[in-house]
XYZ file of C-alpha atoms in Angstrom:
487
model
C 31.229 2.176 -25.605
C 28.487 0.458 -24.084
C 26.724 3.147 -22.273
C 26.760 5.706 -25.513
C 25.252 2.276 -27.734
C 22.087 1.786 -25.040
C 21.464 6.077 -25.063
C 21.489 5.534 -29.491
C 19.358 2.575 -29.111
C 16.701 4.162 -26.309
C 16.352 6.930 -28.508
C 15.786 5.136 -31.749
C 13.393 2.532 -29.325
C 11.660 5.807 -28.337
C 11.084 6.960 -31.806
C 9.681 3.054 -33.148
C 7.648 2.990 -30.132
C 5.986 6.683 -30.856
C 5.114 5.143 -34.730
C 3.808 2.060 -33.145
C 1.488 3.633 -31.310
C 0.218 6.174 -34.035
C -0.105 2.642 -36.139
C -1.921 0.955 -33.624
C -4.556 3.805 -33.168
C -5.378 4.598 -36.404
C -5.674 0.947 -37.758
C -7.693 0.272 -34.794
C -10.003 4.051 -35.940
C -10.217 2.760 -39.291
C -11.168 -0.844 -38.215
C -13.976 0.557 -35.743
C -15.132 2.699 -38.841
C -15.158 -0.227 -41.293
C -16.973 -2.455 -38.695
C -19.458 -0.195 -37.662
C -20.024 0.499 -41.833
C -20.335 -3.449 -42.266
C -23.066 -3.909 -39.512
C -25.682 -1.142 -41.330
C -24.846 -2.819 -44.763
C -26.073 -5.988 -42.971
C -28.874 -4.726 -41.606
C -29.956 -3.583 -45.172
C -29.161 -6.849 -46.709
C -31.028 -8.799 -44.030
C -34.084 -6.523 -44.753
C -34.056 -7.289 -47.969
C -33.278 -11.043 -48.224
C -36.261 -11.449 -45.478
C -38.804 -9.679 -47.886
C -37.511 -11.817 -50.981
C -37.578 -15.193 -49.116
C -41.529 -13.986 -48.190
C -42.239 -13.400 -51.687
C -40.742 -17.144 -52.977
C -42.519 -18.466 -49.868
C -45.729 -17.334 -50.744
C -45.072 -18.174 -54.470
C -44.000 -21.803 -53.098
C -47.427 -21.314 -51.118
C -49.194 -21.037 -54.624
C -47.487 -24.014 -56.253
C -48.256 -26.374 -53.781
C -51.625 -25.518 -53.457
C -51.707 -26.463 -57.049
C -49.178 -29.279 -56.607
C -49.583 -30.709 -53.311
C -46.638 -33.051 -53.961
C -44.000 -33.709 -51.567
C -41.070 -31.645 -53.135
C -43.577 -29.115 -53.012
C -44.117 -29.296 -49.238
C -40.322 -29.146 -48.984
C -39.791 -26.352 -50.244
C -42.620 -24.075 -48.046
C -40.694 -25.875 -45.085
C -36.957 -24.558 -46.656
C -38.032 -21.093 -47.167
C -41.008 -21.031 -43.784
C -37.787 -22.172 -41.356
C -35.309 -19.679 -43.510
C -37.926 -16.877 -43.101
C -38.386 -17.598 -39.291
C -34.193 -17.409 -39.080
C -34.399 -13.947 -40.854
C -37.197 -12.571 -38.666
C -35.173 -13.719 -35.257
C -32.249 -11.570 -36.878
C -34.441 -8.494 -37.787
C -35.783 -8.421 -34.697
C -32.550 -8.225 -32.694
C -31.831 -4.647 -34.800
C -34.723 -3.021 -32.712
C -33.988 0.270 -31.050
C -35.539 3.326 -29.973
C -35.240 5.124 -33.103
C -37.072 2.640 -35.319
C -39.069 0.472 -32.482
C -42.631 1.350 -34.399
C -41.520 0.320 -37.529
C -39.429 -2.911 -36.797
C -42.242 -3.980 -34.441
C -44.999 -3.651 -37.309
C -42.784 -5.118 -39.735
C -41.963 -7.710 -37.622
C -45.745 -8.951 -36.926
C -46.337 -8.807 -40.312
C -43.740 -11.137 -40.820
C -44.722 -13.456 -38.152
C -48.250 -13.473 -39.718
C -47.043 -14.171 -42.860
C -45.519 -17.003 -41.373
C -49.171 -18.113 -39.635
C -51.021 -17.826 -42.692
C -48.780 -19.818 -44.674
C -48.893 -22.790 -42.261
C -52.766 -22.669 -41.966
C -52.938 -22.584 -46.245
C -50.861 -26.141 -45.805
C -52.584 -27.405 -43.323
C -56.479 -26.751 -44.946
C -54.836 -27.918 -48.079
C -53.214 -31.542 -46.109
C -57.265 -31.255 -44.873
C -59.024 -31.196 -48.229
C -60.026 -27.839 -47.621
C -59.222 -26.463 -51.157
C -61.596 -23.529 -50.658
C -60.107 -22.590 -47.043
C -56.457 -23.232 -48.718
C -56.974 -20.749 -51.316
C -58.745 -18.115 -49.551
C -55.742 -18.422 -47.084
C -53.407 -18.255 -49.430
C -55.127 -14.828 -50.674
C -54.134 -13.509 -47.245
C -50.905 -14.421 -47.091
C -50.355 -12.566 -50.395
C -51.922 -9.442 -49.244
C -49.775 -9.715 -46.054
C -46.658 -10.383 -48.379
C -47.389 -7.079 -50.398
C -47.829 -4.975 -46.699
C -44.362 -6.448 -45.518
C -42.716 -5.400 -49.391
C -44.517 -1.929 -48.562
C -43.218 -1.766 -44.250
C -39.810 -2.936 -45.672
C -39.022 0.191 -47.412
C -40.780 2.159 -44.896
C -38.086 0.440 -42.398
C -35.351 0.995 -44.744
C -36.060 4.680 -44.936
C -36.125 5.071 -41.298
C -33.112 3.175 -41.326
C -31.504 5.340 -43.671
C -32.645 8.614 -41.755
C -31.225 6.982 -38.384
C -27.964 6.468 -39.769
C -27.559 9.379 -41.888
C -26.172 10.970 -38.417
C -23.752 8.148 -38.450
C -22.611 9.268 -41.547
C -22.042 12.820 -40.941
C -20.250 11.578 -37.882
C -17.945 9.709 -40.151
C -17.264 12.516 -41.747
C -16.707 15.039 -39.346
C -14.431 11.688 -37.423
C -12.100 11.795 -41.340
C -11.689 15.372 -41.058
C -10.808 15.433 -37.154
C -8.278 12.206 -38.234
C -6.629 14.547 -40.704
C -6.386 17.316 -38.409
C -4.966 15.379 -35.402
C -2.706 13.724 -37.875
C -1.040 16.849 -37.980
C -1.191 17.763 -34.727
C 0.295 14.049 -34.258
C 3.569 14.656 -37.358
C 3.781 18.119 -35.014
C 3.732 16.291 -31.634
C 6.461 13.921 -33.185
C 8.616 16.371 -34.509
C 8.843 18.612 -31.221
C 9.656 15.341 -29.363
C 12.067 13.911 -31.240
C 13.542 17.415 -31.003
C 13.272 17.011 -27.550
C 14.891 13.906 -27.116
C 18.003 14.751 -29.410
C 18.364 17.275 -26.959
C 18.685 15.709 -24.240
C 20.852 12.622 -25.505
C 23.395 15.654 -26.548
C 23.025 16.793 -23.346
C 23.448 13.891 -21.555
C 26.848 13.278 -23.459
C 28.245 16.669 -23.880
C 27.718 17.710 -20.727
C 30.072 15.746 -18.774
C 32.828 15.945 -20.871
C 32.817 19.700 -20.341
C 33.020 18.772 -16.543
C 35.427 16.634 -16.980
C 37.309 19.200 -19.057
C 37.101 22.055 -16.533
C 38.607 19.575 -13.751
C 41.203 18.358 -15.923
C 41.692 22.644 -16.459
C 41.929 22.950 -12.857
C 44.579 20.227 -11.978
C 47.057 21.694 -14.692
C 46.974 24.791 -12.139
C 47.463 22.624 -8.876
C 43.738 22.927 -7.524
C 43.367 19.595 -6.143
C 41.222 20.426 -3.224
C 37.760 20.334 -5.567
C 36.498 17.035 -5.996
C 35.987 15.797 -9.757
C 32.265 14.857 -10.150
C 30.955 12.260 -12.476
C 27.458 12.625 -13.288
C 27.301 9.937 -16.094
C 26.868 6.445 -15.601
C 28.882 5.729 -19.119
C 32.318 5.622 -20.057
C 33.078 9.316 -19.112
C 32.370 8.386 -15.618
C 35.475 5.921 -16.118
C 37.246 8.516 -17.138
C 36.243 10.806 -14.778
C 36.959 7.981 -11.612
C 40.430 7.814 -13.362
C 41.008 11.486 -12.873
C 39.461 11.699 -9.407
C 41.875 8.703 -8.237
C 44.678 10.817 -9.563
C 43.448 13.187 -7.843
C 43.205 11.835 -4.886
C 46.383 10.538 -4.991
C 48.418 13.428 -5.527
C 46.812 15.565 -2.718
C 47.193 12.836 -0.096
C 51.196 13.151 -0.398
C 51.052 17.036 0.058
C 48.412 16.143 3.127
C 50.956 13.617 4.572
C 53.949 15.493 4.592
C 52.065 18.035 6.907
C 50.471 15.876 9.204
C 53.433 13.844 10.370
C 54.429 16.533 12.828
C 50.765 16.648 14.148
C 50.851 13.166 14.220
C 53.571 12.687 16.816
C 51.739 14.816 19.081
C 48.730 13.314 18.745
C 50.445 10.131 19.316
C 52.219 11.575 22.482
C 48.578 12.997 23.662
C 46.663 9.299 22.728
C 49.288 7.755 25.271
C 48.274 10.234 28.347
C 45.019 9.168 27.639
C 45.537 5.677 27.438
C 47.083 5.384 30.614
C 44.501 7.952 32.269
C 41.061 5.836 30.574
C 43.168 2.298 32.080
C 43.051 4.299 35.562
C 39.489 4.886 35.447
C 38.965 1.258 34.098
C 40.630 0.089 37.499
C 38.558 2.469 39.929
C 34.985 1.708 38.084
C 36.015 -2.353 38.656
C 34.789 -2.065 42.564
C 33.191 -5.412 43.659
C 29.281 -4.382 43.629
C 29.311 -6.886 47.079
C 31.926 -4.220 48.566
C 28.984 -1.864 48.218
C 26.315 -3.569 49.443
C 28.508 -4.517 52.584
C 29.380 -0.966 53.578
C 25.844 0.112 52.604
C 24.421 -2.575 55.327
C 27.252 -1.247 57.566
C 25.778 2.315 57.302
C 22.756 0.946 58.022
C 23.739 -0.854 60.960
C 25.510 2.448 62.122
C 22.527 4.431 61.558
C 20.407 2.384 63.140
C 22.679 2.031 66.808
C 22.733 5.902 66.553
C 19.118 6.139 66.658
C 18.420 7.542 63.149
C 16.081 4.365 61.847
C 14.468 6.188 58.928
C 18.251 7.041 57.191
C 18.936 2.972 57.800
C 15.768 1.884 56.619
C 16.481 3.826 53.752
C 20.011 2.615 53.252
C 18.641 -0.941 53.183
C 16.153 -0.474 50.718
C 18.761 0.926 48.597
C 21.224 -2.360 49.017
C 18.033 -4.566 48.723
C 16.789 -2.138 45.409
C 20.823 -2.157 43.947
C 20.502 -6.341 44.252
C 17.657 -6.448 42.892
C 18.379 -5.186 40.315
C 21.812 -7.077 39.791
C 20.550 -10.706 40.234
C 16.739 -10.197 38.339
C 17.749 -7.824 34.562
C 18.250 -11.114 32.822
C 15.614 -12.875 33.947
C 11.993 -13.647 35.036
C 10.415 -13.599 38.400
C 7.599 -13.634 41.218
C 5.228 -10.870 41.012
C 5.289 -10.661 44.388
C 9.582 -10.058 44.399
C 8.686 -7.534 41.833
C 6.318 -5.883 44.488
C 8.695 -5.978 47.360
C 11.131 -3.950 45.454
C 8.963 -1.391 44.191
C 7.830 -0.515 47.812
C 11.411 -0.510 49.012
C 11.939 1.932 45.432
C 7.959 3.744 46.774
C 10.090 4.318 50.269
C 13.589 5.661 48.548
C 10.512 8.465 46.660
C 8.691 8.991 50.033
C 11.653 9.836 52.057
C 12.215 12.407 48.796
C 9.075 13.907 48.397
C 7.875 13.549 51.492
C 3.560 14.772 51.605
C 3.856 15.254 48.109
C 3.674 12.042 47.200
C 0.812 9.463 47.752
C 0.582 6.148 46.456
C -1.867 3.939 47.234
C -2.243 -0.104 45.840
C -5.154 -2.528 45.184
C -3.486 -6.034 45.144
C -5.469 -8.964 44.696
C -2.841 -11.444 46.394
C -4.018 -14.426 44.098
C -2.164 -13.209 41.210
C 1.607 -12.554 43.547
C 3.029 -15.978 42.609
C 2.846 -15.284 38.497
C 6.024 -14.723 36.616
C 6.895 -11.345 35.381
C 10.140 -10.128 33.906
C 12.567 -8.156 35.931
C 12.559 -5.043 36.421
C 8.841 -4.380 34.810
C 7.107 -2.349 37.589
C 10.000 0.229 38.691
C 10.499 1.941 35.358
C 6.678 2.298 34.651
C 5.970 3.908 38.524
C 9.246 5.692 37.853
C 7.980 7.057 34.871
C 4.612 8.577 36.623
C 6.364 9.650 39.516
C 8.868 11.637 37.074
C 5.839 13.108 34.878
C 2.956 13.395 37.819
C 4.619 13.936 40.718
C 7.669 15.725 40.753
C 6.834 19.008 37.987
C 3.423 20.164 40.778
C 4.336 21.866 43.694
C 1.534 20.194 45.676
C 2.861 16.682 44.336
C 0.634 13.852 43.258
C -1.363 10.437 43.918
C -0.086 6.954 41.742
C -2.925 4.658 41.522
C -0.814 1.186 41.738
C -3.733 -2.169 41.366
C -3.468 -5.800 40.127
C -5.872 -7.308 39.084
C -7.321 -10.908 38.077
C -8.698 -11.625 34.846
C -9.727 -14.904 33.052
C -6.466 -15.653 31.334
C -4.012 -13.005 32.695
C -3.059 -10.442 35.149
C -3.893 -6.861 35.058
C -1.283 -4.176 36.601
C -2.529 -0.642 36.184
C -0.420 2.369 37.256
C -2.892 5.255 37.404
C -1.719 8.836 38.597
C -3.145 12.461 38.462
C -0.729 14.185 36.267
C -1.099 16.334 33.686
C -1.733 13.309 31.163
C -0.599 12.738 27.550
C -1.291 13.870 24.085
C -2.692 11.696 21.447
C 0.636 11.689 19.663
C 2.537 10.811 21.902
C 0.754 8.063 23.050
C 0.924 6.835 19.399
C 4.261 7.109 19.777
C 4.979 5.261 22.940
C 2.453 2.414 21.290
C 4.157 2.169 17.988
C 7.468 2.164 19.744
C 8.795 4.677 18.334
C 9.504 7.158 21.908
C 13.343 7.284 22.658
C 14.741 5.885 26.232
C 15.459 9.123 27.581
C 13.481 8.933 30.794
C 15.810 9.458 34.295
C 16.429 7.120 36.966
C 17.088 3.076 35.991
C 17.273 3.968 31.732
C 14.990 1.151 31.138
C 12.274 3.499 29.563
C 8.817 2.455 28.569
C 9.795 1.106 25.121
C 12.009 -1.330 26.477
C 9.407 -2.783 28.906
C 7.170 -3.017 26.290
C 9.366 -5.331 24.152
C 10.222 -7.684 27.323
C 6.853 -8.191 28.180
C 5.950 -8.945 24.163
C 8.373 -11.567 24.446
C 7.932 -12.578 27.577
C 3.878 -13.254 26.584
C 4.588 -14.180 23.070
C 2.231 -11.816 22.174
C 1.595 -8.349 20.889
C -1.484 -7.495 23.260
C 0.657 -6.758 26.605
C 0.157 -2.607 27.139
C -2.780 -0.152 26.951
C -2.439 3.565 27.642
C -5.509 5.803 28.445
C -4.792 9.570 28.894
C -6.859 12.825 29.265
C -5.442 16.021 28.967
C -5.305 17.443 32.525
C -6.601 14.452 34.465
C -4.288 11.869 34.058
C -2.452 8.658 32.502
C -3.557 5.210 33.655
C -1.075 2.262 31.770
C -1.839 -0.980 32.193
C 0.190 -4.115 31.643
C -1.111 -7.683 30.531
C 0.406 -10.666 31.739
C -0.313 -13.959 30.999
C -0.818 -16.117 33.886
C 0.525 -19.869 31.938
C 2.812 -18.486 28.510
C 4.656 -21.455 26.203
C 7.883 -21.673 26.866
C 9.825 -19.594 24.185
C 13.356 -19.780 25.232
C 12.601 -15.760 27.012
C 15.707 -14.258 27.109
C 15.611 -10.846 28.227
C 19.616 -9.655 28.643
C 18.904 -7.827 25.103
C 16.680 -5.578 26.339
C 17.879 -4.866 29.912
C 19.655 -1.864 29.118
């Protein structure tokens, strides 16, 4: 019982974590509250403390002047250095509700703080006089920071008697999400009684209906188990059972249709080990009676039909001896003008094809088969859909590192999307003639270079496709094994 223990637990998890939370917030509201109340209570008590220290330093002021002993001394200095730490406080509580006041009270302070320190120093002088009428000052500056301190406090008290209606108006919204919070709870723990009843009774009524359904023989409908607890156990059990008992009623009446199917799988046997035999022909056998054609053709006088015969044998080799492996650029060339003359002798005017070679760049390697299926491909999607045919643009050219072969024709070009698709490699090999396809060159070459950077495709709707091909003229030595990809 597991499964039904984790679904009692989640739901009592789901419950403590919902009471957590409405903990956690409203501790962390009424610590906010209680901080922000602390912080004004400080502000008064600073207020305060800094216009009592004034009035004991002034009265310390008095006493020394009439005592200039050292304890005396020590004391201004106590109360001077703890008024000084109360002004640097008071000052930080400046805003821009109560910058007038705070900045008034504040110089007072500070020339409190003057006056006081010129009274010592007249009276460390000998000026007695000086001293005392210093010392006058400093009380009439003592009695304007008493009076600026309540003027601060009131404004103080006026600033923050928004604050307090806010508190206020923050207790009563509490109260009312509160409820809204004890409702919130209440629907969702309805909610989620629900659907743990749900989740339990409901496949145990499945379960029941199946287990209905085999008492009457129905065992063609297959027993479901929703569940991932122990009803689906029981529910596997059933199905099994199930199973079981419908495959003898299905074998009984297949073993007739068995034998003949057994009878039919022999014909075909023997018929598929026929056409194994006749496809075995020895590929030499066919390049032999194609040069015999040619031979034939050629004493009879018709030299175009055994020209053509032997660039078929020579194509046919070609492609035997160089799938699996790399070769001359120039070999690579050869072949495609014997394929170019195999096209000609098909389409006749309607095909043009003209080449740029720069014959410095015929001794790099290239894999096999590379050029055919790409001039295949524009022949195929150029030439052969326009009734007035079509010109393939076929140059190689020499770069600083590599070899450029661009096949450029003036066919109805490509869309944007489909170049993205042939580029992310992602176009299926269903192109005619050899069934390499463009994908499959793609991912020779990309091994073949080591590299990534080996094809570019520019197209314009109506004007043409021009691909070219990257090869590196020196590659490291990768172990290139093409044979996957030559199909």
């Amino acid at each position: 019982m597991k499964h039904l223990q984790k679904k009692i637990w989640l739901l009592a998890i789901v419950v403590l974590i919902i009471m957590v939370i409405i903990w956690i917030s409203l501790t962390y509201y009424n610590q906010k509250m209680q901080d922000q109340y602390n912080q004004i209570l400080e502000r008064y008590l600073i207020i305060n403390e800094l216009n009592m220290v004034s009035q004991e330093m002034v009265t310390s002021l008095n006493a020394y002047l009439l005592d200039p002993s050292d304890a005396n001394f020590r004391t201004i200095e106590r109360r001077k250095n703890r008024v000084g730490q109360l002004y640097d406080q008071v000052t930080a509580f400046r805003n821009t509700d109560n910058e007038s006041e705070l900045t008034n009270y504040t110089n007072l302070t500070a020339s409190l703080i003057e006056m006081t320190e010129r009274s010592v120093n007249f009276q460390i002088s000998d000026e007695t006089d000086t001293a005392k009428a210093a010392l006058n000052e400093a009380i009439h500056i003592a009695d304007y920071v008493s009076e600026m301190r309540l003027s601060v406090i009131d404004k103080e008290l006026r600033t923050y008697d928004i604050f307090y209606r806010e508190m206020i108006e923050r207790s009563e919204k509490l109260t009312e999400l509160g409820v809204w919070l004890l409702v919130t709870i209440i629907l969702m723990l309805l909610f989620f009684t629900y659907w743990f009843s749900l989740r339990i009774t409901k496949p145990l009524e499945k379960l029941t209906e199946s287990a209905k359904r085999l008492s009457k023989g129905q065992f063609d409908r297959e027993i479901e188990a929703d569940s991932k607890d122990e009803t689906a156990i029981l529910a596997k059990t059933f199905e099994q059972m199930r199973i079981n008992i419908n495959n003898l009623f299905i074998e009984t009446t297949q073993k007739a249709k068995l034998e003949a199917e057994l009878q039919e799988s022999k014909y075909l046997l023997k018929e598929s080990q026929l056409l194994s035999l006749q496809s075995q022909i020895n590929p030499h056998f066919l390049f032999n009676t194609l040069n015999t054609l040619s031979k034939k053709a050629y004493l009879e006088g018709s030299e175009e039909t055994s020209d053509l015969l032997v660039s078929i044998a020579d194509l046919m080799r070609y492609n035997l001896r160089h799938m699996d492996k790399p070769t001359a650029l120039h070999e690579e060339l050869y072949v495609l003008n014997q394929y170019i003359q195999i096209q000609k002798a098909r389409y006749t005017d309607r095909l043009t094809f003209v080449t740029e070679i720069d014959e410095a760049c015929l001794d790099v390697q290239i894999p096999g088969l590379t050029l055919q299926p790409i001039v295949e491909n524009a022949i195929i999607h150029a030439v052969e859909p326009s009734e007035d045919g079509g010109t393939i643009m076929f140059r190689i050219k020499n770069a600083l590192n590599h070899v450029v072969i661009e096949v450029e024709d003036d066919g109805p070009g490509m869309t944007e999307e489909k170049i993205d698709a042939l580029m992310s490699a992602r176009a299926v090999n269903s192109e005619k003639g050899t069934g390499i396809g463009f994908k499959n060159v793609v991912q020779r070459l990309k091994l073949f270079n080591s590299s990534d950077h080996v094809v570019d495709i520019q197209s314009i709707s109506g004007k043409g496709t021009k691909i070219s091909l990257f090869i590196l003229k020196e590659r490291s030595e990768m172990g290139y094994d093409q044979s996957s990809y030559s199909g």
